[in-house]
Amino acid sequence: MHARRVNSLALDNYQRAARVILANHLVTRTFPDRIALPLIRRWATELREDLAELFGYRLEVTETTARVFPVIDRLDSGKPARAVTDRVFDRRRYAYLALALAALGRAGDQITLSELADQVAAYTGRVDGLELSPDRAADRDAFVDAVGWLAHRGALTLADGDAGGWAADPEAGEALYDIDRPVVFALFRPPRALQHLHSVRGLLTEDALAHGPAANAAAADAARRVRRSLVERPVVYAEDLAYDERPLLAQDRVVADVELFTGLRAERRAEGVALIDVSGRLSDVRFPGTGTLAQVALLLVGEIADRVLDIDNPVPVRPGAPDPAVALAEQLDGAIPESTVFVPLADLPSTDPEVVEQDSNPDAQALAAVRANYPFVDANWVSETVQALTDRYGVTFAAQWQADVPGLTRQVTALMERLRLVQVVEDGLIILPALARYRGAVVTVRTKRAAELFVTASDTIGADSVGTEGI
């Protein structure tokens, strides 16, 4: 592992490069910023070997791009693509993005927005249920979001005009883009041809990269899966891992390797491990954080902790909910257009290798069926608590949430679930162990001084917790 041999004076720089490439997977001359690519290129050899050894990832570095090809062990709906305005992509935006990449792969050095829209519109005619009509504002907005996603990553560079003008009126507005072909080709490189897949599970875990005896290869691959979990999930609970991975999570060496490579600090509990990112360069969501949703989430965490710790009114317990990745795979598989090109090209249905292993091992089956019991709070209590918090602190909330407490509740609990603090079920919340980390939150409300004439942006809830790290 090269991180152990890097000079102590340069280790922080190396760890910063590791965090950047793990957080972004694609780095270009402008994305995520202009200093990232030179940083990655400086450490390209060391990063390439450490990423392969620790995680089984492949790193390709050119003069204009750095691209990590990760190994995906499980599906995760918590990291959707987002527009530059932070709007979450829906199915239509994903479709436009994929078709725009296909069109750009066949284009020259420049293209106008209307030309790209015409090509994507032509492609949509071959997909049942999909259409791009420049006459519909909703279609134009979705298409501009997809183009903006590409431009943000450097695949397109605005040379003239304005995409917003075209979205407002395609007859009057126009935009001209330069195409960065290496970035376009680096963006979409699936491990297998999508038309050959019968299930989305075919995009998951690749074969082990370890060499040597089968037992050693299996152990090395299990260690890589645990390390991948540590850098890809906010919290890694032991019960979420396969039966042969759980002992590895408790091994100092496996976790210490990730700490040394990333420069992050691991917090260990009996239930699992979380990497704490004080740098902010690896976490896609910082918590505690600013903004109404993060602040209300922290307030709600404190209320839940008090409720769970109230020995005079004990809460019921429930086993953890089933892995949501299973349901997500079924939803994605149900969207495969098998009525078209997928039928003649698709392989026979394939099964997840981990499922096959568990089915053939009785001990693994029994272990997978056992799930710990966790505290449970019902949905009515959650709604009433968020309403009470709104009544008390609502004047400091963003205006859109002051009048929409049910919507605020949904967004806050979704954020908490994304951070692995709770599991959202139909009738309430299952409380996961990591939530206890923030049970000591102390709230202060910054109020306007008498001499001030206007309320400023700083007049919001200030919540000081046990730490300000991202998880």
Coordinates of C-alpha atoms in Angstrom, one line a residue:
M1 CA 0.0 0.0 0.0
H2 CA 1.6 3.2 -1.2
A3 CA 0.0 5.4 1.5
R4 CA 2.3 3.8 4.1
R5 CA 5.3 4.8 2.1
V6 CA 4.3 8.4 1.3
N7 CA 6.5 11.0 3.1
S8 CA 4.7 12.3 6.2
L9 CA 4.9 15.8 4.9
A10 CA 3.1 14.9 1.7
L11 CA 0.6 12.4 3.2
D12 CA -2.1 15.1 3.7
N13 CA -1.8 16.0 0.0
Y14 CA -2.0 12.4 -1.1
Q15 CA -5.1 11.8 1.1
R16 CA -6.7 14.9 -0.3
A17 CA -6.3 13.4 -3.8
A18 CA -7.8 10.1 -2.6
R19 CA -10.8 11.8 -1.2
V20 CA -11.4 13.8 -4.4
I21 CA -11.3 10.8 -6.7
L22 CA -13.4 8.7 -4.4
A23 CA -16.0 11.4 -4.0
N24 CA -16.3 12.3 -7.7
H25 CA -15.2 9.2 -9.8
L26 CA -14.8 11.6 -12.7
V27 CA -12.4 14.5 -12.5
T28 CA -11.9 16.9 -15.5
R29 CA -10.1 20.2 -16.0
T30 CA -13.1 22.1 -14.5
F31 CA -14.9 19.5 -12.4
P32 CA -15.1 19.5 -9.4
D33 CA -12.7 22.5 -9.6
R34 CA -9.6 23.5 -11.5
I35 CA -7.1 22.2 -8.9
A36 CA -8.5 18.7 -8.7
L37 CA -7.1 17.2 -11.9
P38 CA -3.5 18.4 -11.4
L39 CA -3.7 16.9 -7.8
I40 CA -4.9 13.6 -9.2
R41 CA -2.2 13.5 -11.9
R42 CA 0.5 14.2 -9.4
W43 CA -0.3 11.0 -7.5
A44 CA -1.7 9.0 -10.4
T45 CA 0.6 5.9 -10.1
E46 CA 0.2 5.6 -6.3
L47 CA -3.6 6.2 -6.5
R48 CA -4.0 3.6 -9.3
E49 CA -2.2 0.9 -7.3
D50 CA -3.9 1.7 -3.9
L51 CA -7.4 1.9 -5.4
A52 CA -6.9 -1.5 -7.0
E53 CA -5.4 -3.1 -3.9
L54 CA -7.8 -1.7 -1.4
F55 CA -11.1 -1.5 -3.3
G56 CA -10.7 -3.3 -6.6
Y57 CA -11.3 0.0 -8.4
R58 CA -9.6 0.8 -11.7
L59 CA -8.2 4.3 -12.3
E60 CA -7.6 5.8 -15.7
V61 CA -5.8 9.1 -15.9
T62 CA -5.2 11.2 -19.1
E63 CA -4.2 14.8 -19.7
T64 CA -7.8 15.9 -19.5
T65 CA -9.6 13.4 -17.3
A66 CA -9.3 11.1 -14.3
R67 CA -11.9 8.3 -14.1
V68 CA -12.4 5.7 -11.5
F69 CA -14.4 2.6 -12.5
P70 CA -15.8 1.4 -9.3
V71 CA -17.1 -2.0 -8.3
I72 CA -20.7 -1.7 -7.2
D73 CA -21.8 -4.3 -4.6
R74 CA -25.3 -3.0 -4.0
L75 CA -27.8 -0.6 -5.5
D76 CA -28.3 2.7 -3.7
S77 CA -31.1 5.1 -4.4
G78 CA -29.6 7.7 -2.1
K79 CA -27.2 9.2 -4.6
P80 CA -29.4 10.5 -7.5
A81 CA -28.1 12.7 -10.3
R82 CA -29.0 16.3 -9.6
A83 CA -29.3 19.4 -11.9
V84 CA -27.2 22.4 -11.3
T85 CA -30.2 23.8 -9.5
D86 CA -30.1 20.8 -7.1
R87 CA -33.3 19.3 -8.7
V88 CA -33.3 15.5 -8.4
F89 CA -33.3 13.7 -11.8
D90 CA -36.5 11.8 -12.7
R91 CA -36.7 9.0 -15.3
R92 CA -37.2 11.5 -18.1
R93 CA -34.1 13.4 -17.2
Y94 CA -32.0 10.3 -17.0
A95 CA -33.3 9.2 -20.4
Y96 CA -32.5 12.5 -22.0
L97 CA -29.0 12.4 -20.4
A98 CA -28.3 8.9 -21.8
L99 CA -29.6 9.9 -25.3
A100 CA -27.6 13.2 -25.2
L101 CA -24.4 11.2 -24.5
A102 CA -25.2 8.9 -27.4
A103 CA -25.7 11.9 -29.7
L104 CA -22.5 13.7 -28.6
G105 CA -20.5 10.5 -29.2
R106 CA -21.4 10.9 -32.9
A107 CA -21.1 14.7 -33.1
G108 CA -18.2 16.9 -34.2
D109 CA -16.4 19.5 -32.1
Q110 CA -19.4 21.8 -31.7
I111 CA -23.2 21.5 -31.5
T112 CA -26.1 23.9 -30.9
L113 CA -28.6 23.1 -28.2
S114 CA -31.4 22.9 -30.8
E115 CA -29.4 20.4 -32.9
L116 CA -28.8 18.3 -29.9
A117 CA -32.5 18.5 -28.9
D118 CA -33.5 17.4 -32.5
Q119 CA -31.2 14.4 -32.3
V120 CA -32.4 13.3 -28.8
A121 CA -36.0 13.8 -30.0
A122 CA -35.3 11.5 -32.9
Y123 CA -33.9 8.9 -30.5
T124 CA -36.9 9.1 -28.2
G125 CA -39.1 8.0 -31.1
R126 CA -37.6 4.6 -30.8
V127 CA -38.4 4.3 -27.1
D128 CA -42.0 3.5 -26.0
G129 CA -43.4 6.0 -23.6
L130 CA -40.7 8.6 -24.1
E131 CA -40.8 11.8 -26.1
L132 CA -38.9 15.1 -26.3
S133 CA -41.2 17.8 -27.8
P134 CA -39.6 21.3 -28.0
D135 CA -43.2 22.7 -27.8
R136 CA -43.6 21.5 -24.2
A137 CA -41.9 23.6 -21.5
A138 CA -41.6 20.6 -19.2
D139 CA -39.7 18.7 -21.8
R140 CA -37.4 21.6 -22.5
D141 CA -36.7 22.1 -18.8
A142 CA -35.8 18.4 -18.4
F143 CA -33.6 18.5 -21.4
V144 CA -31.7 21.6 -20.3
D145 CA -31.2 20.0 -16.9
A146 CA -29.5 17.0 -18.6
V147 CA -27.4 19.3 -20.8
G148 CA -26.5 21.4 -17.7
W149 CA -25.3 18.2 -15.9
L150 CA -23.0 17.5 -18.8
A151 CA -21.7 21.1 -18.9
H152 CA -21.0 21.1 -15.2
R153 CA -18.7 18.1 -15.7
G154 CA -16.9 19.6 -18.6
A155 CA -18.3 17.4 -21.4
L156 CA -19.8 20.6 -22.9
T157 CA -18.6 24.2 -22.7
L158 CA -20.9 27.1 -23.5
A159 CA -19.3 29.0 -26.4
D160 CA -22.2 31.3 -27.2
G161 CA -25.8 32.0 -26.3
D162 CA -27.9 30.8 -23.3
A163 CA -29.6 27.5 -22.6
G164 CA -32.1 29.3 -20.4
G165 CA -33.2 31.5 -23.3
W166 CA -33.8 28.4 -25.4
A167 CA -35.8 26.8 -22.6
A168 CA -38.0 29.9 -22.3
D169 CA -38.5 30.2 -26.1
P170 CA -36.8 27.8 -28.5
E171 CA -37.7 30.0 -31.4
A172 CA -35.9 33.0 -30.0
G173 CA -33.1 31.5 -27.8
E174 CA -30.1 29.3 -28.8
A175 CA -26.9 28.1 -27.3
L176 CA -23.6 26.8 -28.9
Y177 CA -21.4 24.3 -27.1
D178 CA -17.9 23.0 -27.6
I179 CA -17.7 19.3 -27.1
D180 CA -14.9 17.7 -25.0
R181 CA -14.9 14.3 -26.6
P182 CA -12.5 12.6 -24.0
V183 CA -14.9 13.6 -21.2
V184 CA -17.9 12.3 -23.2
F185 CA -16.2 9.0 -23.7
A186 CA -15.1 8.8 -20.0
L187 CA -18.6 9.5 -18.7
F188 CA -20.4 6.4 -19.8
R189 CA -18.3 3.2 -19.7
P190 CA -20.5 0.4 -18.3
P191 CA -18.8 -2.9 -17.5
R192 CA -21.2 -4.7 -19.8
A193 CA -23.3 -3.8 -22.8
L194 CA -26.7 -2.8 -21.3
Q195 CA -28.6 -4.6 -24.0
H196 CA -27.0 -7.9 -22.9
L197 CA -28.4 -7.6 -19.4
H198 CA -31.6 -9.3 -18.2
S199 CA -31.3 -7.7 -14.8
V200 CA -29.7 -4.6 -13.3
R201 CA -27.8 -7.0 -11.0
G202 CA -25.6 -7.8 -13.9
L203 CA -23.9 -4.4 -13.3
L204 CA -23.0 -5.3 -9.8
T205 CA -19.9 -6.9 -8.3
E206 CA -17.2 -8.0 -10.7
D207 CA -15.0 -11.0 -10.2
A208 CA -12.3 -10.8 -7.5
L209 CA -9.0 -9.2 -8.7
A210 CA -6.9 -11.2 -6.2
H211 CA -4.6 -13.9 -7.4
G212 CA -3.4 -17.0 -5.7
P213 CA -5.2 -19.8 -3.9
A214 CA -9.0 -19.7 -3.9
A215 CA -9.2 -19.2 -0.1
N216 CA -6.8 -16.2 -0.2
A217 CA -8.6 -14.7 -3.2
A218 CA -12.0 -15.0 -1.5
A219 CA -10.6 -13.4 1.7
A220 CA -9.0 -10.6 -0.2
D221 CA -12.2 -9.9 -2.1
A222 CA -14.3 -9.9 1.1
A223 CA -11.9 -7.4 2.6
R224 CA -12.3 -5.2 -0.5
R225 CA -16.1 -5.3 -0.2
V226 CA -15.9 -4.2 3.4
R227 CA -13.6 -1.3 2.5
R228 CA -15.9 -0.3 -0.4
S229 CA -18.8 -0.2 2.1
L230 CA -16.8 2.1 4.4
V231 CA -16.3 4.7 1.7
E232 CA -19.6 4.3 -0.1
R233 CA -22.1 4.3 2.8
P234 CA -22.6 6.9 5.6
V235 CA -22.6 4.1 8.2
V236 CA -21.8 0.4 7.9
Y237 CA -23.8 -1.8 10.2
A238 CA -22.5 -5.3 10.7
E239 CA -25.8 -6.9 10.0
D240 CA -26.0 -5.3 6.6
L241 CA -22.9 -7.2 5.5
A242 CA -22.6 -10.8 4.2
Y243 CA -21.8 -13.4 6.9
D244 CA -18.2 -13.7 5.8
E245 CA -17.6 -9.9 5.8
R246 CA -18.8 -9.2 9.4
P247 CA -15.7 -10.4 11.2
L248 CA -13.6 -8.2 8.8
L249 CA -15.4 -5.1 9.9
A250 CA -14.1 -5.7 13.4
Q251 CA -10.5 -6.1 12.3
D252 CA -8.3 -3.1 13.0
R253 CA -6.2 -3.6 9.8
V254 CA -9.1 -3.4 7.4
V255 CA -10.5 -0.2 8.8
A256 CA -7.0 1.3 9.4
D257 CA -6.1 0.9 5.8
V258 CA -9.1 3.0 4.8
E259 CA -8.3 5.6 7.5
L260 CA -4.8 5.9 6.2
F261 CA -5.8 6.1 2.5
T262 CA -8.5 8.7 3.0
G263 CA -7.3 10.6 6.1
L264 CA -10.7 10.2 7.7
R265 CA -11.3 9.0 11.3
A266 CA -13.4 5.9 11.9
E267 CA -15.8 5.7 14.8
R268 CA -16.5 2.2 16.0
R269 CA -19.5 0.9 17.9
A270 CA -20.7 -2.6 18.6
E271 CA -23.2 -2.3 15.8
G272 CA -20.8 -1.0 13.1
V273 CA -18.4 1.6 11.8
A274 CA -18.7 5.1 10.4
L275 CA -16.0 7.2 8.7
I276 CA -16.1 10.8 10.0
D277 CA -15.3 13.4 7.3
V278 CA -14.1 16.7 8.9
S279 CA -12.7 17.8 5.5
G280 CA -16.0 17.9 3.6
R281 CA -14.3 16.5 0.5
L282 CA -15.7 13.0 0.6
S283 CA -19.2 13.4 2.1
D284 CA -21.9 14.3 -0.4
V285 CA -24.1 15.4 2.5
R286 CA -22.8 17.1 5.6
F287 CA -24.6 16.6 8.8
P288 CA -25.0 18.6 11.0
G289 CA -25.3 21.2 8.3
T290 CA -27.0 24.5 7.3
G291 CA -30.4 24.9 5.8
T292 CA -33.9 24.1 7.1
L293 CA -33.9 20.4 6.4
A294 CA -30.6 19.7 8.1
Q295 CA -31.4 21.8 11.1
V296 CA -34.9 20.3 11.5
A297 CA -33.4 16.9 11.1
L298 CA -31.0 17.6 14.0
L299 CA -33.8 18.9 16.1
L300 CA -35.9 15.8 15.4
V301 CA -32.9 13.6 16.2
G302 CA -32.8 15.1 19.6
E303 CA -36.5 14.6 20.2
I304 CA -36.3 11.0 19.1
A305 CA -33.3 10.3 21.4
D306 CA -35.2 11.8 24.3
R307 CA -38.2 9.7 23.4
V308 CA -36.2 6.4 23.1
L309 CA -34.3 7.1 26.4
D310 CA -37.5 7.8 28.4
I311 CA -37.6 4.8 30.7
D312 CA -41.0 5.8 32.1
N313 CA -42.6 5.5 28.6
P314 CA -40.6 2.7 26.7
V315 CA -41.0 2.6 23.0
P316 CA -41.8 -0.6 21.1
V317 CA -39.0 -2.4 19.2
R318 CA -39.0 -3.9 15.7
P319 CA -36.5 -5.8 13.6
G320 CA -34.8 -3.8 10.9
A321 CA -36.6 -3.5 7.6
P322 CA -35.5 -5.6 4.6
D323 CA -32.7 -4.3 2.4
P324 CA -34.3 -1.6 0.2
A325 CA -31.8 -2.5 -2.6
V326 CA -33.8 -5.7 -3.3
A327 CA -37.0 -3.7 -4.0
L328 CA -35.0 -1.2 -6.0
A329 CA -33.6 -3.9 -8.2
E330 CA -37.1 -5.2 -8.8
Q331 CA -38.3 -1.8 -9.8
L332 CA -35.4 -1.2 -12.2
D333 CA -35.8 -4.6 -13.7
G334 CA -39.5 -3.9 -14.3
A335 CA -38.5 -0.9 -16.4
I336 CA -36.3 -2.8 -18.8
P337 CA -37.9 -2.4 -22.3
E338 CA -37.8 -6.2 -23.1
S339 CA -40.4 -5.7 -25.9
T340 CA -37.6 -4.2 -28.1
V341 CA -33.9 -4.9 -28.5
F342 CA -33.4 -6.5 -25.1
V343 CA -35.3 -9.7 -25.9
P344 CA -33.0 -11.1 -28.6
L345 CA -29.8 -9.8 -26.9
A346 CA -30.4 -10.3 -23.2
D347 CA -28.6 -13.1 -21.4
L348 CA -30.5 -15.7 -19.4
P349 CA -31.6 -14.4 -16.0
S350 CA -28.6 -14.1 -13.8
T351 CA -28.5 -14.4 -10.1
D352 CA -26.5 -12.3 -7.6
P353 CA -23.4 -14.3 -6.7
E354 CA -23.9 -13.4 -3.0
V355 CA -27.4 -14.8 -3.1
V356 CA -26.2 -18.0 -4.7
E357 CA -23.6 -18.4 -2.0
Q358 CA -26.1 -17.8 0.8
D359 CA -28.6 -20.2 -0.7
S360 CA -26.0 -22.9 -0.8
N361 CA -24.8 -22.3 2.8
P362 CA -27.4 -23.1 5.6
D363 CA -25.4 -21.0 8.1
A364 CA -25.4 -18.0 5.8
Q365 CA -29.1 -18.4 5.3
A366 CA -29.8 -18.5 9.0
L367 CA -27.6 -15.5 9.7
A368 CA -29.2 -13.4 6.9
A369 CA -32.6 -14.1 8.3
V370 CA -31.7 -12.7 11.8
R371 CA -32.1 -9.0 12.1
A372 CA -31.6 -7.0 15.3
N373 CA -34.5 -5.3 17.1
Y374 CA -34.5 -1.5 17.1
P375 CA -36.6 1.2 18.8
F376 CA -39.7 2.3 16.8
V377 CA -41.6 5.5 16.8
D378 CA -44.9 5.8 15.0
A379 CA -45.7 8.2 12.2
N380 CA -48.2 10.2 14.2
W381 CA -45.7 11.0 16.9
V382 CA -43.2 12.1 14.2
S383 CA -45.7 14.4 12.5
E384 CA -46.8 15.9 15.8
T385 CA -43.1 16.5 16.8
V386 CA -42.2 18.2 13.5
Q387 CA -45.3 20.3 13.9
A388 CA -44.3 21.3 17.4
L389 CA -40.8 22.2 16.2
T390 CA -42.3 24.3 13.5
D391 CA -44.5 26.1 16.0
R392 CA -41.5 26.8 18.1
Y393 CA -38.8 27.6 15.5
G394 CA -40.8 28.0 12.3
V395 CA -40.0 31.7 12.0
T396 CA -36.4 30.8 11.2
F397 CA -37.4 28.1 8.6
A398 CA -37.3 28.7 4.9
A399 CA -40.7 30.1 3.8
Q400 CA -41.6 27.1 1.6
W401 CA -41.5 24.8 4.7
Q402 CA -43.4 27.0 7.1
A403 CA -46.6 26.4 5.2
D404 CA -45.9 22.7 4.3
V405 CA -45.2 20.8 7.5
P406 CA -46.2 17.4 6.0
G407 CA -43.7 18.0 3.1
L408 CA -41.1 19.1 5.6
T409 CA -41.6 15.9 7.6
R410 CA -41.2 13.7 4.5
Q411 CA -38.0 15.5 3.4
V412 CA -36.5 15.5 6.8
T413 CA -37.1 11.8 7.4
A414 CA -35.8 11.0 3.9
L415 CA -32.6 12.9 4.8
M416 CA -32.3 10.9 8.0
E417 CA -32.8 7.6 6.2
R418 CA -30.2 8.6 3.6
L419 CA -27.7 9.2 6.5
R420 CA -28.6 5.7 7.9
L421 CA -29.9 7.2 11.1
V422 CA -33.4 5.7 10.7
Q423 CA -35.4 3.4 8.4
V424 CA -38.6 4.8 7.1
V425 CA -41.4 2.3 7.2
E426 CA -45.1 2.8 6.3
D427 CA -46.3 3.5 9.9
G428 CA -43.2 5.2 11.4
L429 CA -39.5 5.2 11.9
I430 CA -37.1 2.4 12.9
I431 CA -34.3 4.1 14.9
L432 CA -30.8 2.9 14.0
P433 CA -27.9 3.1 16.3
A434 CA -26.0 5.9 14.6
L435 CA -28.7 8.4 15.6
A436 CA -27.4 8.2 19.2
R437 CA -24.3 10.1 18.1
Y438 CA -26.3 13.3 17.9
R439 CA -28.4 12.9 21.0
G440 CA -26.6 15.7 22.9
A441 CA -27.7 18.5 20.5
V442 CA -28.1 22.0 22.1
V443 CA -30.2 24.5 20.2
T444 CA -29.7 28.3 20.2
V445 CA -31.8 30.7 18.1
R446 CA -30.0 33.7 16.8
T447 CA -32.3 36.7 17.0
K448 CA -32.2 40.1 15.4
R449 CA -30.4 42.8 17.3
A450 CA -32.6 45.8 18.1
A451 CA -30.4 48.1 16.0
E452 CA -30.9 46.0 12.9
L453 CA -33.4 47.2 10.3
F454 CA -33.6 44.1 8.2
V455 CA -33.6 40.3 8.9
T456 CA -30.4 38.8 7.4
A457 CA -29.6 35.4 6.2
S458 CA -27.9 34.6 9.4
D459 CA -31.2 34.7 11.4
T460 CA -31.6 30.9 11.4
I461 CA -31.4 28.2 14.0
G462 CA -27.9 27.5 15.2
A463 CA -27.5 23.9 16.3
D464 CA -24.4 22.9 18.1
S465 CA -24.0 19.1 18.4
V466 CA -21.4 16.8 19.6
G467 CA -19.5 17.6 16.4
T468 CA -19.8 19.2 13.0
E469 CA -18.4 16.3 11.0
G470 CA -20.1 14.9 7.9
I471 CA -21.0 11.2 8.0

